[in-house]
PDB file of C-alpha atoms in Angstrom:
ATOM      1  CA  UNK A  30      -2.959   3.426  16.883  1.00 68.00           C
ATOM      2  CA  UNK A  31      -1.189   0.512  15.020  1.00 69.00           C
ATOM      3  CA  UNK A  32       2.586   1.051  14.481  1.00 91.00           C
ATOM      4  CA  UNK A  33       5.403  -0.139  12.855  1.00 97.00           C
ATOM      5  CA  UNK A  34       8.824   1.212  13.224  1.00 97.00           C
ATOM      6  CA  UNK A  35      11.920   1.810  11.559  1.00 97.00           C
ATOM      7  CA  UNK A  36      14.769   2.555  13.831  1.00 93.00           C
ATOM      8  CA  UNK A  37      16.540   4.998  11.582  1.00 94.00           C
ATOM      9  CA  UNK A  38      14.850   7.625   8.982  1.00 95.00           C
ATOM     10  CA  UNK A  39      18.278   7.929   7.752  1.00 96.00           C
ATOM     11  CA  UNK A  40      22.146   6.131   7.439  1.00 97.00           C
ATOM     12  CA  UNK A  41      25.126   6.682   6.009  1.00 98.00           C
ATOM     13  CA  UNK A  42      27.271   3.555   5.864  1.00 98.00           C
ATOM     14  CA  UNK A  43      30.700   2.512   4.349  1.00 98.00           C
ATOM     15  CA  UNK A  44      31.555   0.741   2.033  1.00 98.00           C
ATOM     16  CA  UNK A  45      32.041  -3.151   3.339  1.00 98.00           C
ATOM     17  CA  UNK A  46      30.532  -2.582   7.062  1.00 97.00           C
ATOM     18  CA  UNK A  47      27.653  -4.756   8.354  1.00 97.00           C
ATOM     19  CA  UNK A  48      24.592  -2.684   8.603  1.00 98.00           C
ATOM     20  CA  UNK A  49      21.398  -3.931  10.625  1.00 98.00           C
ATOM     21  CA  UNK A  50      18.370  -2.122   9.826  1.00 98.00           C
ATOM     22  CA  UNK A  51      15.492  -2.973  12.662  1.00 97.00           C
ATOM     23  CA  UNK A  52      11.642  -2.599  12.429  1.00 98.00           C
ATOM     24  CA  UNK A  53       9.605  -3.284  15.246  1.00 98.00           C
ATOM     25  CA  UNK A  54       5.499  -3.899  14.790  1.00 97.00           C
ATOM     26  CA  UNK A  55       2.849  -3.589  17.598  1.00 95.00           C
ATOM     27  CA  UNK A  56      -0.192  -5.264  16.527  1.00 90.00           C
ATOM     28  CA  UNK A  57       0.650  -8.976  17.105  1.00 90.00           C
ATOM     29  CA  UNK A  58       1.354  -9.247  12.952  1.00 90.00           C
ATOM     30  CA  UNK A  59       2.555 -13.118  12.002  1.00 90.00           C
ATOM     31  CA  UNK A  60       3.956 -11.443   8.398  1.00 92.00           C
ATOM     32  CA  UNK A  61       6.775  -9.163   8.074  1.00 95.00           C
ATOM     33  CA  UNK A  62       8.460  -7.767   5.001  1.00 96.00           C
ATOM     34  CA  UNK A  63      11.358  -6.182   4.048  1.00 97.00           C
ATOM     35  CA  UNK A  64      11.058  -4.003   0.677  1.00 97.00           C
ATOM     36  CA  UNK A  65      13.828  -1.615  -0.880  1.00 97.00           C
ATOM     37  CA  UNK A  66      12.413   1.209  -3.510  1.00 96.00           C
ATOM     38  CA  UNK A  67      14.310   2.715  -6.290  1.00 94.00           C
ATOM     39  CA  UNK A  68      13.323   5.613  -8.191  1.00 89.00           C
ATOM     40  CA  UNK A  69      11.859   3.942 -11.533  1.00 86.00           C
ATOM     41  CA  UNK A  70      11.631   0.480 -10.082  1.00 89.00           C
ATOM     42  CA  UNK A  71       8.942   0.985  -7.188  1.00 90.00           C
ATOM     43  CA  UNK A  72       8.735  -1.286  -4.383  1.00 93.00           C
ATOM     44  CA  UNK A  73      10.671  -4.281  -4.296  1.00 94.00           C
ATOM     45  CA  UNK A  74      10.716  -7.497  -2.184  1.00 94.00           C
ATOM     46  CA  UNK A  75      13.834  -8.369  -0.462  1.00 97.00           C
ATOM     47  CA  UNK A  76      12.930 -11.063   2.480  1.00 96.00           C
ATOM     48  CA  UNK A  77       9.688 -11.721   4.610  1.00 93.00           C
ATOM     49  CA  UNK A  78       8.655 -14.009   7.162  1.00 94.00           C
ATOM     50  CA  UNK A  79       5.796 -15.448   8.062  1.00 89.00           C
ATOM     51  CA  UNK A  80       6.275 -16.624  11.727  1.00 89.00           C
ATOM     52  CA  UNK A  81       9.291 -16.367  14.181  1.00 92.00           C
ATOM     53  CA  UNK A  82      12.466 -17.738  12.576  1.00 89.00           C
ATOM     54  CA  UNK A  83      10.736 -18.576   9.811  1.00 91.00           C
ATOM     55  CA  UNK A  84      12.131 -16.306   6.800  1.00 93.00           C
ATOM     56  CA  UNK A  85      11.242 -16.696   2.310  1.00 93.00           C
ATOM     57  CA  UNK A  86      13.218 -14.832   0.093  1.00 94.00           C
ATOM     58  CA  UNK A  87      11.391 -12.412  -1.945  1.00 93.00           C
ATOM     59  CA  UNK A  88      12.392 -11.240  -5.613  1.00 92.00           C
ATOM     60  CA  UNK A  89      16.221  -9.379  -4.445  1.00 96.00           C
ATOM     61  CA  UNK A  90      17.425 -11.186  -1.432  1.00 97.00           C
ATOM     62  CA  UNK A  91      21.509 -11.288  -2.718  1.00 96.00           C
ATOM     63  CA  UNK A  92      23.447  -9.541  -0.549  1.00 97.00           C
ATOM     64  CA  UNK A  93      20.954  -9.481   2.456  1.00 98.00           C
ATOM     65  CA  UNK A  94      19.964 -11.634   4.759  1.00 97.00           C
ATOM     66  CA  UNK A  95      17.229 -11.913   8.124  1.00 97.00           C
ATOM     67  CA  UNK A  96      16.573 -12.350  11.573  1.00 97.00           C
ATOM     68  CA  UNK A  97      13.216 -12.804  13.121  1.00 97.00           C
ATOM     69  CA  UNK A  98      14.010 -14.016  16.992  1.00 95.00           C
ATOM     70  CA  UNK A  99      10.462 -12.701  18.352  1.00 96.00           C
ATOM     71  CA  UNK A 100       7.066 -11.965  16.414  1.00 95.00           C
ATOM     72  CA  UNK A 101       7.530  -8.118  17.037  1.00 96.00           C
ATOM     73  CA  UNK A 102      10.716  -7.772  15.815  1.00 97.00           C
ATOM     74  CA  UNK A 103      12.059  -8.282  11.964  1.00 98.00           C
ATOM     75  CA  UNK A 104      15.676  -7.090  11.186  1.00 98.00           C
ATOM     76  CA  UNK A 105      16.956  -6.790   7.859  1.00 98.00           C
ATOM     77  CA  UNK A 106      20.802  -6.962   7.633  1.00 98.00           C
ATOM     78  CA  UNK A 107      23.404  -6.296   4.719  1.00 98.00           C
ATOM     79  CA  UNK A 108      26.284  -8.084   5.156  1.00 95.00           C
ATOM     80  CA  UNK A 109      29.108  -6.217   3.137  1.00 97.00           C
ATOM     81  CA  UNK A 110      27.423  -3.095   2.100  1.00 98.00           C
ATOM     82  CA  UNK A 111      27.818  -1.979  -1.412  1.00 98.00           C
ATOM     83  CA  UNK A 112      27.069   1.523  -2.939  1.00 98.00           C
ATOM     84  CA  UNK A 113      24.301  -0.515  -4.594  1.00 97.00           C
ATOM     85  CA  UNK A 114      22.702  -1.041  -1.829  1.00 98.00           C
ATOM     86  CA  UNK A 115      21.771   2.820  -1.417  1.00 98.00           C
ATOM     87  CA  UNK A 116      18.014   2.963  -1.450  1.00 98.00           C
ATOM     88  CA  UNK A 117      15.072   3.388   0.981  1.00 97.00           C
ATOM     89  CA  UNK A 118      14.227   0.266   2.804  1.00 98.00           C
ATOM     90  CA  UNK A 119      10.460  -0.441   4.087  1.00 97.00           C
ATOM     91  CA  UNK A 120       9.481  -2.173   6.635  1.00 98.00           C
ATOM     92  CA  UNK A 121       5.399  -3.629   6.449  1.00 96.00           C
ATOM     93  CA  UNK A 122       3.323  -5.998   8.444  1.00 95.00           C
ATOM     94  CA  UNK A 123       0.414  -7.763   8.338  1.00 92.00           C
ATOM     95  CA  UNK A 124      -1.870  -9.993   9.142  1.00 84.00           C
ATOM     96  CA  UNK A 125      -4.059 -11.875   6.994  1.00 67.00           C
ATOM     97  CA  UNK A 126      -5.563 -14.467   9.844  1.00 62.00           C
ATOM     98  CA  UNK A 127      -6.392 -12.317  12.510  1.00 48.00           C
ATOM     99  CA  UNK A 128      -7.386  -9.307  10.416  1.00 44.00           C
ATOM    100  CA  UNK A 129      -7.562  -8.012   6.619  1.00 58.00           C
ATOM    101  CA  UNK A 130      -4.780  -8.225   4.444  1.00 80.00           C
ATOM    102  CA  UNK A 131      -3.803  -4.980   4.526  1.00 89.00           C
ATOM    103  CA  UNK A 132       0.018  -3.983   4.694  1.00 93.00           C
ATOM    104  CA  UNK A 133       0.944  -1.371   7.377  1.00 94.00           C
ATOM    105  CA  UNK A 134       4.423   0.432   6.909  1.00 97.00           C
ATOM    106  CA  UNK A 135       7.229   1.692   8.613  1.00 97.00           C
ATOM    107  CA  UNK A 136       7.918   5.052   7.562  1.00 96.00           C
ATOM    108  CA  UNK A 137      10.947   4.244   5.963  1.00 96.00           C
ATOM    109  CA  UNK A 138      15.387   4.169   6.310  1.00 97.00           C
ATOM    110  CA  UNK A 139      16.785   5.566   3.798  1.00 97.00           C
ATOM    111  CA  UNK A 140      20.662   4.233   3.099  1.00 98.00           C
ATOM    112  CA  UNK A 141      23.445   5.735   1.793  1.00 98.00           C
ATOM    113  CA  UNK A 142      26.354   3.591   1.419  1.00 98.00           C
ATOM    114  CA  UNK A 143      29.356   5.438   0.765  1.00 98.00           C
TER     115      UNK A 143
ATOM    116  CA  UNK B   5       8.618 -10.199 -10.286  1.00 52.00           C
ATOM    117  CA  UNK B   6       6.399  -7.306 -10.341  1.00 54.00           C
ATOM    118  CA  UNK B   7       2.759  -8.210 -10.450  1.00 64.00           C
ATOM    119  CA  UNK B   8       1.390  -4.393 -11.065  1.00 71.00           C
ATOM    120  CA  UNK B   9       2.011  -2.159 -13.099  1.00 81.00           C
ATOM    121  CA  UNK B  10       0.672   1.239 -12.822  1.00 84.00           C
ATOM    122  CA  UNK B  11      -0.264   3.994 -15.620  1.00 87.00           C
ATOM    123  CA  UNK B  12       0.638   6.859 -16.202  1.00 92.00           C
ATOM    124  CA  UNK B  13       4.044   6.978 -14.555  1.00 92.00           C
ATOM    125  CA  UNK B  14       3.390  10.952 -13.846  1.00 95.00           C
ATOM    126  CA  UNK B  15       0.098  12.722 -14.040  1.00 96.00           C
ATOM    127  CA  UNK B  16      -0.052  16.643 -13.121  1.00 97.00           C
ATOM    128  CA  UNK B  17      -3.526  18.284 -12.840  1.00 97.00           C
ATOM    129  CA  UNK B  18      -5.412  21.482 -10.998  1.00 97.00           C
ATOM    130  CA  UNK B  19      -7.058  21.747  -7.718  1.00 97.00           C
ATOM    131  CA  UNK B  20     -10.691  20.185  -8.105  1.00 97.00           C
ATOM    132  CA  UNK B  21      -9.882  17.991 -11.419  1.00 97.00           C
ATOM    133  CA  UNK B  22     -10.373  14.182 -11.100  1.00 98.00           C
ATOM    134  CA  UNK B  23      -7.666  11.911 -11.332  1.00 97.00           C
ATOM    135  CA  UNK B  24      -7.644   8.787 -12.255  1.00 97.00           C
ATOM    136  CA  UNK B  25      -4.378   6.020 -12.557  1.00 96.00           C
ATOM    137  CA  UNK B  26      -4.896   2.372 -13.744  1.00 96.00           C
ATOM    138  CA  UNK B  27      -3.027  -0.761 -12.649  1.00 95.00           C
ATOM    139  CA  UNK B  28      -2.826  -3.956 -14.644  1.00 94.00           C
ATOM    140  CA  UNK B  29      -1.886  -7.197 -13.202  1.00 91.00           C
ATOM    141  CA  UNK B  30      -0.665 -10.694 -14.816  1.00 88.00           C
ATOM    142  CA  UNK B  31      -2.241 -13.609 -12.527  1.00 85.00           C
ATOM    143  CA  UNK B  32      -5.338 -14.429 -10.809  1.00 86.00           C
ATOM    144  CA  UNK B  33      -6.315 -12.524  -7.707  1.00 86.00           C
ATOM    145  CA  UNK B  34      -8.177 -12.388  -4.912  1.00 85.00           C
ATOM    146  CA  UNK B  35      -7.924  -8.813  -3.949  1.00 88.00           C
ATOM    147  CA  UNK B  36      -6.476  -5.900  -5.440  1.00 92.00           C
ATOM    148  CA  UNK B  37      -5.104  -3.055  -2.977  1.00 94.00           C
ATOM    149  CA  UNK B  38      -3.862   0.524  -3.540  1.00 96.00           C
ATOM    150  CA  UNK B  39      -1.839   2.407  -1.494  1.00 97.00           C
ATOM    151  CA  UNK B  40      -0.888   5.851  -1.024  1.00 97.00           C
ATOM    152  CA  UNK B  41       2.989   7.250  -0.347  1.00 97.00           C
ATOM    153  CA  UNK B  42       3.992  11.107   0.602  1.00 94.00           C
ATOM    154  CA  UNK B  43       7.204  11.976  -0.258  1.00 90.00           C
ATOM    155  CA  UNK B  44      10.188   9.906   1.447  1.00 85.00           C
ATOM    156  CA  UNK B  45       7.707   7.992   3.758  1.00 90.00           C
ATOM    157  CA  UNK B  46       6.268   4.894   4.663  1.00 92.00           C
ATOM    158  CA  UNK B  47       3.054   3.763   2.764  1.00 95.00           C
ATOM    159  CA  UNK B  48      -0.556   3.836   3.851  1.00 96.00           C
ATOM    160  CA  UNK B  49      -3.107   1.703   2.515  1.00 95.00           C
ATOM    161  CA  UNK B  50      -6.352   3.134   1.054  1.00 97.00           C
ATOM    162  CA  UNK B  51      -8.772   0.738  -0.390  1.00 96.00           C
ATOM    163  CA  UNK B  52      -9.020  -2.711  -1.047  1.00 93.00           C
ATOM    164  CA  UNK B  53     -11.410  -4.158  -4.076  1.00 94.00           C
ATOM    165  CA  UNK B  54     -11.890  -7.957  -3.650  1.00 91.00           C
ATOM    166  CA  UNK B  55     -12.214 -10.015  -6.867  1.00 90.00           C
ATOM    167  CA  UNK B  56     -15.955 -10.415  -6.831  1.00 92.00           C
ATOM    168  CA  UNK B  57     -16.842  -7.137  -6.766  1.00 95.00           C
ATOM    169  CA  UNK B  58     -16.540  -4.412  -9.632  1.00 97.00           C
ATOM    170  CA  UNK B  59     -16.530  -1.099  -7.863  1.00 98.00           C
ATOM    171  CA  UNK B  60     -15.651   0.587  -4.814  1.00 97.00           C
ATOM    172  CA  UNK B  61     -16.245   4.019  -3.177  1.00 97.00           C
ATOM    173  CA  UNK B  62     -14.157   5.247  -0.028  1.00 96.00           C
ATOM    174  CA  UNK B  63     -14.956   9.352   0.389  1.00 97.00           C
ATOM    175  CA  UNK B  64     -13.260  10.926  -2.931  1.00 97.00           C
ATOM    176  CA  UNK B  65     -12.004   7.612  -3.702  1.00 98.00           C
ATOM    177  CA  UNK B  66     -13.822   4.915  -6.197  1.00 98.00           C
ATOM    178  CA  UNK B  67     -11.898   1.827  -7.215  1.00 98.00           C
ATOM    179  CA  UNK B  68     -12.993  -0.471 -10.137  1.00 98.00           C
ATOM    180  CA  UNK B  69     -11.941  -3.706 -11.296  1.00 97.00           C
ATOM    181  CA  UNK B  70     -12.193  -5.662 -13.876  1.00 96.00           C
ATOM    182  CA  UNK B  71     -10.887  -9.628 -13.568  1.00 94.00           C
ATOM    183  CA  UNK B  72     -11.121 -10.421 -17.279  1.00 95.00           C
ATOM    184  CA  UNK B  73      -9.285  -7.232 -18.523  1.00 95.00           C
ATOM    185  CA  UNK B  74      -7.020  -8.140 -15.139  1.00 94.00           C
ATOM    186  CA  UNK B  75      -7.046  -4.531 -14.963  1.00 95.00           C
ATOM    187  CA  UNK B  76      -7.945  -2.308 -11.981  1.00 96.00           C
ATOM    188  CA  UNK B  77      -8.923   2.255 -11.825  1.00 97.00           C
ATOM    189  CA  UNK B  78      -8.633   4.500  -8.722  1.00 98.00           C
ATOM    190  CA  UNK B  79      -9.999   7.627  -9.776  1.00 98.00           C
ATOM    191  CA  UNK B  80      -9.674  10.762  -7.091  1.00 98.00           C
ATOM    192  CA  UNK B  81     -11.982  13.250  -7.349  1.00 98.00           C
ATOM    193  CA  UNK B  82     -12.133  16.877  -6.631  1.00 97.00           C
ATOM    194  CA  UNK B  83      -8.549  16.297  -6.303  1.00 97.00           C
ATOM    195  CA  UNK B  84      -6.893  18.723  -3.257  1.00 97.00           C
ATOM    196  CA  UNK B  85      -2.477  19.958  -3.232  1.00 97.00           C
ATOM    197  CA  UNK B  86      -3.033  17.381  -0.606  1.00 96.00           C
ATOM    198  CA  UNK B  87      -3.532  14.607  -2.946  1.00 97.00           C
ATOM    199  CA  UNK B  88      -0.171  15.046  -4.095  1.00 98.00           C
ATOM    200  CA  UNK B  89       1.652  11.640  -3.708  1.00 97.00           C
ATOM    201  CA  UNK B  90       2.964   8.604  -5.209  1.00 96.00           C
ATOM    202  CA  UNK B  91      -0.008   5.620  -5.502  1.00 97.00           C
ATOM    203  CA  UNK B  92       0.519   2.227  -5.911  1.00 95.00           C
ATOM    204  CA  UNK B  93      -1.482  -1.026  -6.683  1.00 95.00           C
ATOM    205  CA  UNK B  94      -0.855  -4.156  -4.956  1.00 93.00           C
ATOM    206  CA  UNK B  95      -1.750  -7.522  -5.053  1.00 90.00           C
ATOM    207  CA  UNK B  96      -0.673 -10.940  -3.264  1.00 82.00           C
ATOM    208  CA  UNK B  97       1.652 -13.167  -4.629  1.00 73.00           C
ATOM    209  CA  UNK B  98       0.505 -16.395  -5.623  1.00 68.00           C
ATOM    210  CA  UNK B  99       0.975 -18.247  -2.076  1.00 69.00           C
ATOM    211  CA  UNK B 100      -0.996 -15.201  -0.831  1.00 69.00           C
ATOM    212  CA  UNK B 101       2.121 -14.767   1.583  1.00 75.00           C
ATOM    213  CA  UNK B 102       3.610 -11.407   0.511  1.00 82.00           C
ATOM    214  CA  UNK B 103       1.961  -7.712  -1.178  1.00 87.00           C
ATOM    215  CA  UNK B 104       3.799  -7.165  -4.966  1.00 88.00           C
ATOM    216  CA  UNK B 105       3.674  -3.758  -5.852  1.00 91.00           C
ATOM    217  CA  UNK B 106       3.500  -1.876  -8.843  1.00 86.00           C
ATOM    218  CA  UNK B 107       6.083   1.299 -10.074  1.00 90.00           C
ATOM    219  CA  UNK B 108       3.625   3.613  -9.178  1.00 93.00           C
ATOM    220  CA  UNK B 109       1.795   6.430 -10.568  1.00 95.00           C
ATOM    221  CA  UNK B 110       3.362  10.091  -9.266  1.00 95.00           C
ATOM    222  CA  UNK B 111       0.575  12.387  -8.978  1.00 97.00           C
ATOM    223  CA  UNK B 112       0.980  16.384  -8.758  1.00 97.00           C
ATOM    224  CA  UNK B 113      -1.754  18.801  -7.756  1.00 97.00           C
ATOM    225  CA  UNK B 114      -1.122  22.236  -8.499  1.00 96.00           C
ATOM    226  CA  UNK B 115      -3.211  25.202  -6.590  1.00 90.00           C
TER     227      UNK B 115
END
C-alpha cells in the first residue's frame, strides 16, 4: 500500500519560531509538493521538487523555504512563523515517468501559529 | 495561479440523488484529474479523463470533458452519507511538473 506521510496531524507554534514540517513518500516518487489549503481558497502551491536538491517555487513560496537531501524525504520549513501561516499543509507525490500522473497525499498538518 | 475552478461551491442533496459538480479550466491540457477529500485529511485521487477522450465511468463515478468548452463534469450517482466530501479538479501546470487545483466543490449527503 503506497504511502506518504506527514509527521504531525497537528502543531501549535509561536509566533517567530522555525517550524519544519516533514513528509516522507514510499514509492520511489521523483516529484514532491508542498500545498497549504485555506477555507475559500482550496489548495495552493507553495514549493515542489522534482529530483533530490532540486526545488521550483510554486504560486506562495514567501516566507517558506525547502529541503530535499534524499528522494524519500521532502521537508517544508517556515522560517519566522507568522499567524498567517495557520493553515493545513499537504504533502503529495508523484510520479509521472515511472507511473501515471496521479498525486498521492499525505493526510495532512494542520498549523496553528500562535 | 489557479487553473480550476470548480462549481457549485456547496451542493446538499438526499441519499440516492445524483450529483454532479463541474470544473472549468483556462489552458490546454493533457489530462484532467479529480480528487476526493474527507474532512481535515489528505486527498485521494479518483479518476483521471485524458484530453482525447470525452467520457469516463469508474463504479458510480462518470467524468466528461469537453476541450473546446475547456470545461470538465463528475457526476456521482446514487449518491451514499458516504459521499459526503470536498472534490476537486486538477490539472498540470504548463511544464507538466506540478497538479493546480481548483476551490473545490463541498458536497453534503443527507440520510
Amino acid at each position: 500500500d503506497v504511502k506518504v506521510t506527514q509527521s504531525s496531524r497537528y502543531l501549535v507554534k509561536r509566533t517567530g519560531e522555525k517550524v519544519f514540517l516533514e513528509c516522507v513518500q514510499d514509492m520511489d516518487h521523483e516529484n514532491m509538493f508542498w500545498y497549504r489549503q485555506d477555507p475559500g481558497l482550496g489548495l495552493r502551491l507553495i514549493y515542489f521538487s522534482y529530483d533530490v536538491k532540486m526545488k521550483e517555487k510554486g504560486d506562495i513560496p514567501e516566507g517558506y523555504s525547502v529541503s530535499r537531501e534524499k528522494k524519500e524525504r521532502f521537508s517544508l520549513i517556515l522560517e519566522s512563523a507568522s499567524t498567517n501561516q495557520t493553515s493545513m499543509y499537504l504533502c503529495a507525490s508523484r510520479s509521472p515517468v515511472t507511473g501515471g500522473p496521479e498525486a498521492f497525499f499525505g493526510q495532512g498538518t494542520r498549523l496553528t501559529v500562535v | 495561479s489557479q487553473q480550476g475552478e470548480e462549481d457549485p461551491q456547496a451542493l446538499s442533496i438526499q441519499e440516492g440523488e445524483n450529483a454532479t459538480m463541474n470544473c472549468s479550466y483556462k489552458t490546454s491540457i493533457n489530462n484532467l484529474q479529480w480528487y476526493r477529500q474527507n474532512s481535515g485529511r489528505g486527498l485521494v485521487h479518483l479518476i483521471l479523463i485524458r484530453s482525447n477522450e470525452r467520457e469516463k465511468h469508474s463504479g458510480r463515478l462518470r467524468v466528461t470533458l469537453d476541450t473546446s468548452k475547456k470545461s470538465s463534469s463528475l457526476l456521482i450517482t446514487a449518491s451514499r452519507a458516504a459521499d459526503t466530501a470536498s472534490y476537486f479538479c486538477a490539472t498540470d501546470t504548463q511544464a507538466g511538473t506540478a497538479l493546480i487545483f481548483g476551490k473545490g466543490t463541498t458536497l453534503s449527503v443527507s440520510s
